[in-house]
PDB file of C-alpha atoms in Angstrom:
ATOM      1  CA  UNK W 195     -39.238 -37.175  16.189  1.00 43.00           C
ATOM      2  CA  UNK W 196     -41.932 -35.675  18.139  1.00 46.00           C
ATOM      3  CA  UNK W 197     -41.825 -39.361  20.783  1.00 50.00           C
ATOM      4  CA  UNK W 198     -38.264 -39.269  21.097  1.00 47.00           C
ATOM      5  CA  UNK W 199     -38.777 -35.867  21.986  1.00 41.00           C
ATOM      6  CA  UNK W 200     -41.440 -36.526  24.741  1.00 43.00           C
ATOM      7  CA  UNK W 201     -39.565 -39.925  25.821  1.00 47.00           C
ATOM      8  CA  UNK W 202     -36.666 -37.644  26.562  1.00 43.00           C
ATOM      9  CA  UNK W 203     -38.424 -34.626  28.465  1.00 42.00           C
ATOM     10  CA  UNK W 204     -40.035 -37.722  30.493  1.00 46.00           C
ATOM     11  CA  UNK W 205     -36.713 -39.474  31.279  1.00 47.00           C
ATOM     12  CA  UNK W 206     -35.327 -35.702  32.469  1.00 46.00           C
ATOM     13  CA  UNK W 207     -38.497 -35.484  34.489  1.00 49.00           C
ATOM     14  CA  UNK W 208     -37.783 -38.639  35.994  1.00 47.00           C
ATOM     15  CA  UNK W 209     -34.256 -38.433  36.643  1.00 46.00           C
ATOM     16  CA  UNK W 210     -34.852 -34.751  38.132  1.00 45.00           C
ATOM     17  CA  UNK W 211     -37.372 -36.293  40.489  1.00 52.00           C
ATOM     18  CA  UNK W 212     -35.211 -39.493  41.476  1.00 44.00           C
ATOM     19  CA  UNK W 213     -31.843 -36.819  42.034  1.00 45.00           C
ATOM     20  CA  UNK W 214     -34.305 -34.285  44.227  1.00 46.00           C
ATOM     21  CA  UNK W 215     -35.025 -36.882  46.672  1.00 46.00           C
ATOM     22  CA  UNK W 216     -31.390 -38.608  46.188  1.00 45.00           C
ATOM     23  CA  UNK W 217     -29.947 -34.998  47.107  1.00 45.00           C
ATOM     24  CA  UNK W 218     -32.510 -34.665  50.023  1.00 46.00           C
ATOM     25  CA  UNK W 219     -31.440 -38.097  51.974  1.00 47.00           C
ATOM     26  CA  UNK W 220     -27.796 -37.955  51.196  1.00 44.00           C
ATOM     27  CA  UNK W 221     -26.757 -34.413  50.462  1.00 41.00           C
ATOM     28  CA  UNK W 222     -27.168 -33.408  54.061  1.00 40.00           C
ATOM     29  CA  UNK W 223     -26.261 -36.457  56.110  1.00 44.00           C
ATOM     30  CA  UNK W 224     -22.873 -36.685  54.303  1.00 43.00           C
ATOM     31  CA  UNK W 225     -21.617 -32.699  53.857  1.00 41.00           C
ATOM     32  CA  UNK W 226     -19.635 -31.189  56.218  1.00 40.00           C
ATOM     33  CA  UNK W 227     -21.829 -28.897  59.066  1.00 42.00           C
ATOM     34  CA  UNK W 228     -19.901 -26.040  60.694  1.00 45.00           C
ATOM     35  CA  UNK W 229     -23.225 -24.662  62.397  1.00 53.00           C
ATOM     36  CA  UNK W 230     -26.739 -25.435  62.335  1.00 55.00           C
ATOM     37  CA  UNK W 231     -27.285 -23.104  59.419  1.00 64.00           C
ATOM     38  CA  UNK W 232     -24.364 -23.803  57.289  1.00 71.00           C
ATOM     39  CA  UNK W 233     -23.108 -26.518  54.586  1.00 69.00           C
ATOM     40  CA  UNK W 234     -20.104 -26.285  53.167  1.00 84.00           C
ATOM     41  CA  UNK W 235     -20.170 -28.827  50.308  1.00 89.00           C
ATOM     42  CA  UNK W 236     -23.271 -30.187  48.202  1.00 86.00           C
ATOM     43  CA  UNK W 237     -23.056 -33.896  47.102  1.00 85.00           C
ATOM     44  CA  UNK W 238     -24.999 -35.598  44.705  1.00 83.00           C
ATOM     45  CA  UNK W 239     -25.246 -39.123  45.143  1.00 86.00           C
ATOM     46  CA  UNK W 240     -26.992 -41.117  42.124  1.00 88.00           C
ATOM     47  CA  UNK W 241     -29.105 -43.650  43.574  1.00 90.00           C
ATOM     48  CA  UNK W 242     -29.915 -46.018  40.867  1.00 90.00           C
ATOM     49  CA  UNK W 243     -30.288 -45.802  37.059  1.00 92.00           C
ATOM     50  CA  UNK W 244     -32.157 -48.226  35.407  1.00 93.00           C
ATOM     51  CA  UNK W 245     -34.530 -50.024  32.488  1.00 94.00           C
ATOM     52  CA  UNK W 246     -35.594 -52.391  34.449  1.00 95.00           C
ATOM     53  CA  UNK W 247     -37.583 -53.349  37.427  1.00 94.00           C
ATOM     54  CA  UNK W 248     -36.354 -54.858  40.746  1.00 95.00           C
ATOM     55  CA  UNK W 249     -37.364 -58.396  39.377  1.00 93.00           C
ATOM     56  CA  UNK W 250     -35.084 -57.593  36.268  1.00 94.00           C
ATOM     57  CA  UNK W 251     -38.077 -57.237  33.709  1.00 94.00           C
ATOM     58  CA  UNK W 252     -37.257 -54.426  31.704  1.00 95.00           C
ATOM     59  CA  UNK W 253     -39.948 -51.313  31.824  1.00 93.00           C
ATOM     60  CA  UNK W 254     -42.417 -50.805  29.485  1.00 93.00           C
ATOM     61  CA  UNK W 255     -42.457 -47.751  26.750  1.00 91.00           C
ATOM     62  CA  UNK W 256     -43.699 -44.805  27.534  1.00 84.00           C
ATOM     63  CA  UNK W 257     -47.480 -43.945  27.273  1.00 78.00           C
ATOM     64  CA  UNK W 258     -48.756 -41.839  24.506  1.00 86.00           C
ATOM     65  CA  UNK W 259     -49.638 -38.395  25.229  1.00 89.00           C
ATOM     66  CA  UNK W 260     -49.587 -35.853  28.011  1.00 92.00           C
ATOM     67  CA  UNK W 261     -47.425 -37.157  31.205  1.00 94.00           C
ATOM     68  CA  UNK W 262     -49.222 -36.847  34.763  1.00 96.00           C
ATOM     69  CA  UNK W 263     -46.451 -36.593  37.217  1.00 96.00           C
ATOM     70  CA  UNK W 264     -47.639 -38.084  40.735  1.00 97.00           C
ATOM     71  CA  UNK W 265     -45.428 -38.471  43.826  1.00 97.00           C
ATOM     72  CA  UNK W 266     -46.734 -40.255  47.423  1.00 97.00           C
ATOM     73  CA  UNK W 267     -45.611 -40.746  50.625  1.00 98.00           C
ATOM     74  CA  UNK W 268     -46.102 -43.698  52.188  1.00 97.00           C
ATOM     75  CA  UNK W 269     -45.947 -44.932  55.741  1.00 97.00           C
ATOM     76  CA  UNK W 270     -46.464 -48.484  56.469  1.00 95.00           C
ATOM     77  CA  UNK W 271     -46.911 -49.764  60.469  1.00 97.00           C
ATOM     78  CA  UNK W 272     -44.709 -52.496  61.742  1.00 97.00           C
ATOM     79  CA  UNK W 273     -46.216 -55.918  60.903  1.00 96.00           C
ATOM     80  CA  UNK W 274     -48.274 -54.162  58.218  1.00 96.00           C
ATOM     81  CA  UNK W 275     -49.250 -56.176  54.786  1.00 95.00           C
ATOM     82  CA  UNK W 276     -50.098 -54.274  51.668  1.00 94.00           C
ATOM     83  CA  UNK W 277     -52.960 -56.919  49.343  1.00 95.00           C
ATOM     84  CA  UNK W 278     -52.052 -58.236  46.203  1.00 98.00           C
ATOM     85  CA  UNK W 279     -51.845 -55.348  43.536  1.00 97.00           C
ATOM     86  CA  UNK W 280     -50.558 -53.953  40.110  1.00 97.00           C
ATOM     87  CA  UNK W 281     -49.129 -51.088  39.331  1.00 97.00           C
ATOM     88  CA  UNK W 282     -50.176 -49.906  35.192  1.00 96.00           C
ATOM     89  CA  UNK W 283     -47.814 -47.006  35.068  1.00 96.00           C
ATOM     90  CA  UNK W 284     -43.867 -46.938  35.440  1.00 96.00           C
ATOM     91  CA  UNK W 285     -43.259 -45.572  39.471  1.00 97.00           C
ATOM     92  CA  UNK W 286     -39.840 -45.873  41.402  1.00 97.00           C
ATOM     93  CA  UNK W 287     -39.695 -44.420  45.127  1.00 97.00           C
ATOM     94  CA  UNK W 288     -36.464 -44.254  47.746  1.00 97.00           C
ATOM     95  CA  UNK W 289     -37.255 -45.998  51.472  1.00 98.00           C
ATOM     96  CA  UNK W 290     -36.133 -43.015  54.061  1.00 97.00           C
ATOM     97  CA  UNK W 291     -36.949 -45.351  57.206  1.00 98.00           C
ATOM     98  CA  UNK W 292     -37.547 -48.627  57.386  1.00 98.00           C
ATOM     99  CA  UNK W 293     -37.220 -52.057  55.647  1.00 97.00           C
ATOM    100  CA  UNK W 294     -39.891 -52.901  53.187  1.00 98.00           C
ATOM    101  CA  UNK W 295     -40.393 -56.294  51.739  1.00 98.00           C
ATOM    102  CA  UNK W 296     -41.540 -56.819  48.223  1.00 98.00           C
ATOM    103  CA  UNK W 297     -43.682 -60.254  46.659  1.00 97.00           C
ATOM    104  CA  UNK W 298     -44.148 -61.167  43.314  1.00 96.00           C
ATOM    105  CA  UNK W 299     -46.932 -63.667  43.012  1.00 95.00           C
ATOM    106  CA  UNK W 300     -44.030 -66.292  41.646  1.00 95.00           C
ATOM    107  CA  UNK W 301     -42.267 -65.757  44.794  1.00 95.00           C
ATOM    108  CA  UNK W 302     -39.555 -63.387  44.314  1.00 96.00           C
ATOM    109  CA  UNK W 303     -38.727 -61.321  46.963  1.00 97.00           C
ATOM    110  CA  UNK W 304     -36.720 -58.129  47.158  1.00 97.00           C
ATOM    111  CA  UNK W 305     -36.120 -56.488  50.692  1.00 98.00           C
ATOM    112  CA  UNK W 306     -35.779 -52.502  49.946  1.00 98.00           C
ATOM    113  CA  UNK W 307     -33.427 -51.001  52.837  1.00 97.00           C
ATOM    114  CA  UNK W 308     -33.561 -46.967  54.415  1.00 97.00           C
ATOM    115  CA  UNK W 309     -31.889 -45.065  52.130  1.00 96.00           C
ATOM    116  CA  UNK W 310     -32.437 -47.209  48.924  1.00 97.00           C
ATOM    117  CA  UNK W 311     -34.197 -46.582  45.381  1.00 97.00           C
ATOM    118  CA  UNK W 312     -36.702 -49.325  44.088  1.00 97.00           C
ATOM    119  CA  UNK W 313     -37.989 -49.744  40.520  1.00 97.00           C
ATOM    120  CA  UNK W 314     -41.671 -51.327  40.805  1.00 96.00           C
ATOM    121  CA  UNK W 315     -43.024 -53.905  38.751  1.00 95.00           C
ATOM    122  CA  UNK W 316     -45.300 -52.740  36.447  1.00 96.00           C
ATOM    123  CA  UNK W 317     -48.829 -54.469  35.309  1.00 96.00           C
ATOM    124  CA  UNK W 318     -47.008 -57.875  37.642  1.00 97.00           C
ATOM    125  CA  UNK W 319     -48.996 -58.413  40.817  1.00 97.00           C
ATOM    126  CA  UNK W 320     -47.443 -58.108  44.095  1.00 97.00           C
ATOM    127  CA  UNK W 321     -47.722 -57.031  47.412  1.00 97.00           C
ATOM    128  CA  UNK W 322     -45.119 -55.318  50.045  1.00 97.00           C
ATOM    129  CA  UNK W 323     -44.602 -55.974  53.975  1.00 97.00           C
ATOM    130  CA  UNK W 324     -43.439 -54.425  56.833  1.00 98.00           C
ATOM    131  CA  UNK W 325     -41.413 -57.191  58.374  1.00 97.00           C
ATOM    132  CA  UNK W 326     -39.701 -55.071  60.650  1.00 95.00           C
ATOM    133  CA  UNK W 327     -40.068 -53.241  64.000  1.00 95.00           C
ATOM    134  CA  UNK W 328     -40.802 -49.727  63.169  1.00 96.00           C
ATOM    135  CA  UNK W 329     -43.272 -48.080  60.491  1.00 97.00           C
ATOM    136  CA  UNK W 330     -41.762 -47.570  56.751  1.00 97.00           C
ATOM    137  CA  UNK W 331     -41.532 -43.998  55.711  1.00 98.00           C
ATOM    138  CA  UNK W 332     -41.550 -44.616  51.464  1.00 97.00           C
ATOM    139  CA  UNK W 333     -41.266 -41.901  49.032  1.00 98.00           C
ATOM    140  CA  UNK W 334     -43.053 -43.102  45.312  1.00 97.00           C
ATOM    141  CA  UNK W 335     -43.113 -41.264  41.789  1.00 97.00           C
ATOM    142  CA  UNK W 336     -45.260 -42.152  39.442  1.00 97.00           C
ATOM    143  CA  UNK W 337     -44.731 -41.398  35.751  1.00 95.00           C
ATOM    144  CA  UNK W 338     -48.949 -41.460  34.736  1.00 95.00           C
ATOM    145  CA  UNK W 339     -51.927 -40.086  32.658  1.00 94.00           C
ATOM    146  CA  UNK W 340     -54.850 -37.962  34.056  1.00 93.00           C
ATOM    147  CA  UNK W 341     -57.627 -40.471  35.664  1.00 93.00           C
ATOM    148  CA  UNK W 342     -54.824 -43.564  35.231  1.00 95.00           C
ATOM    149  CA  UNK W 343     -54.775 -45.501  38.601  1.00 96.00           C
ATOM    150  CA  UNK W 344     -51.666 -45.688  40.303  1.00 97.00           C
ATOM    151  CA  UNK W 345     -52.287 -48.822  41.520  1.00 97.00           C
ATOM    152  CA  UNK W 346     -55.119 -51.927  40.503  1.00 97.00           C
ATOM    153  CA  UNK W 347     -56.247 -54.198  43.677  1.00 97.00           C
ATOM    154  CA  UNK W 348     -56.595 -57.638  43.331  1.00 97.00           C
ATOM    155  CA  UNK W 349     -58.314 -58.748  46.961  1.00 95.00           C
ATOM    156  CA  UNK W 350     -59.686 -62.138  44.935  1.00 95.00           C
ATOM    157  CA  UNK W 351     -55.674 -63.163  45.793  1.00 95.00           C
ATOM    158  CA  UNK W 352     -55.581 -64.261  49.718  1.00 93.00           C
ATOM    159  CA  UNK W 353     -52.708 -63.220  51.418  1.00 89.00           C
ATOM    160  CA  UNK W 354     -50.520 -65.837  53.354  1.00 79.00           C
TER     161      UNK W 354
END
């Protein structure tokens, strides 16, 4: 009782975090402005809901015990590579500028456009690139434990 319990308060927290920033980047753009200071209709716009990573492997169970919430921005020059990496915890982020290009070490690639939500791989090594002409401005969430890494290196992998 007492996991389905925390699995649920963690999926709220999640979802809370995911519609905060979904609110943020679409809310405003798309309501109707009458003056600088005034909005005269909130939207919500869902982003994504999912179990499963941008690769389609479904995400892991929850860890045991207390959650550590983390969030990150970020920014990643034009031409910029990111090294071969895993990430042990379940994290999903929203691209505000940008394109960002994601590599599993099979291959797969999934290019994560301004204004889209991306589920990370967890404990699969990849890497990201900025393919594109101006920096990328990503927002991530981790769902985590106290002294977990967000993220595990792997610079034995040469990058192309």
């Amino acid at each position: 009782m007492q996991k389905k319990i925390f699995n649920w308060v963690l999926t709220a927290i999640l979802v809370c975090g995911l519609s905060f920033v979904s609110y943020s980047l679409t809310s405003c753009k798309k309501a109707r402005v009458h003056d600088e200071n005034t909005v005269s209709k909130v939207e919500s716009v869902e982003l994504i809901r999912t179990n499963q990573s941008w690769d389609g492997v479904e995400l892991p169970d929850y860890l045991e015990g207390r959650p550590e919430l983390v969030a990150v921005k970020y920014v990643f020059p034009a031409g910029q590579k990111l090294g071969w990496h895993h990430h042990p915890v379940i994290n999903y982020g929203v691209l505000v500028q940008g394109e960002l290009t994601i590599i599993g070490q099979d291959g797969k690639e999934k290019v994560v456009h301004e204004g889209e939500a991306v589920v990370e791989m967890v404990n699969t090594i990849h890497h990201g690139e900025n393919r594109g002409t101006k920096p990328v401005i990503l927002y991530m969430f981790y769902l985590s434990q106290k002294d977990k890494p967000l993220a595990v290196q792997h610079p034995e992998i040469p990058l192309e």
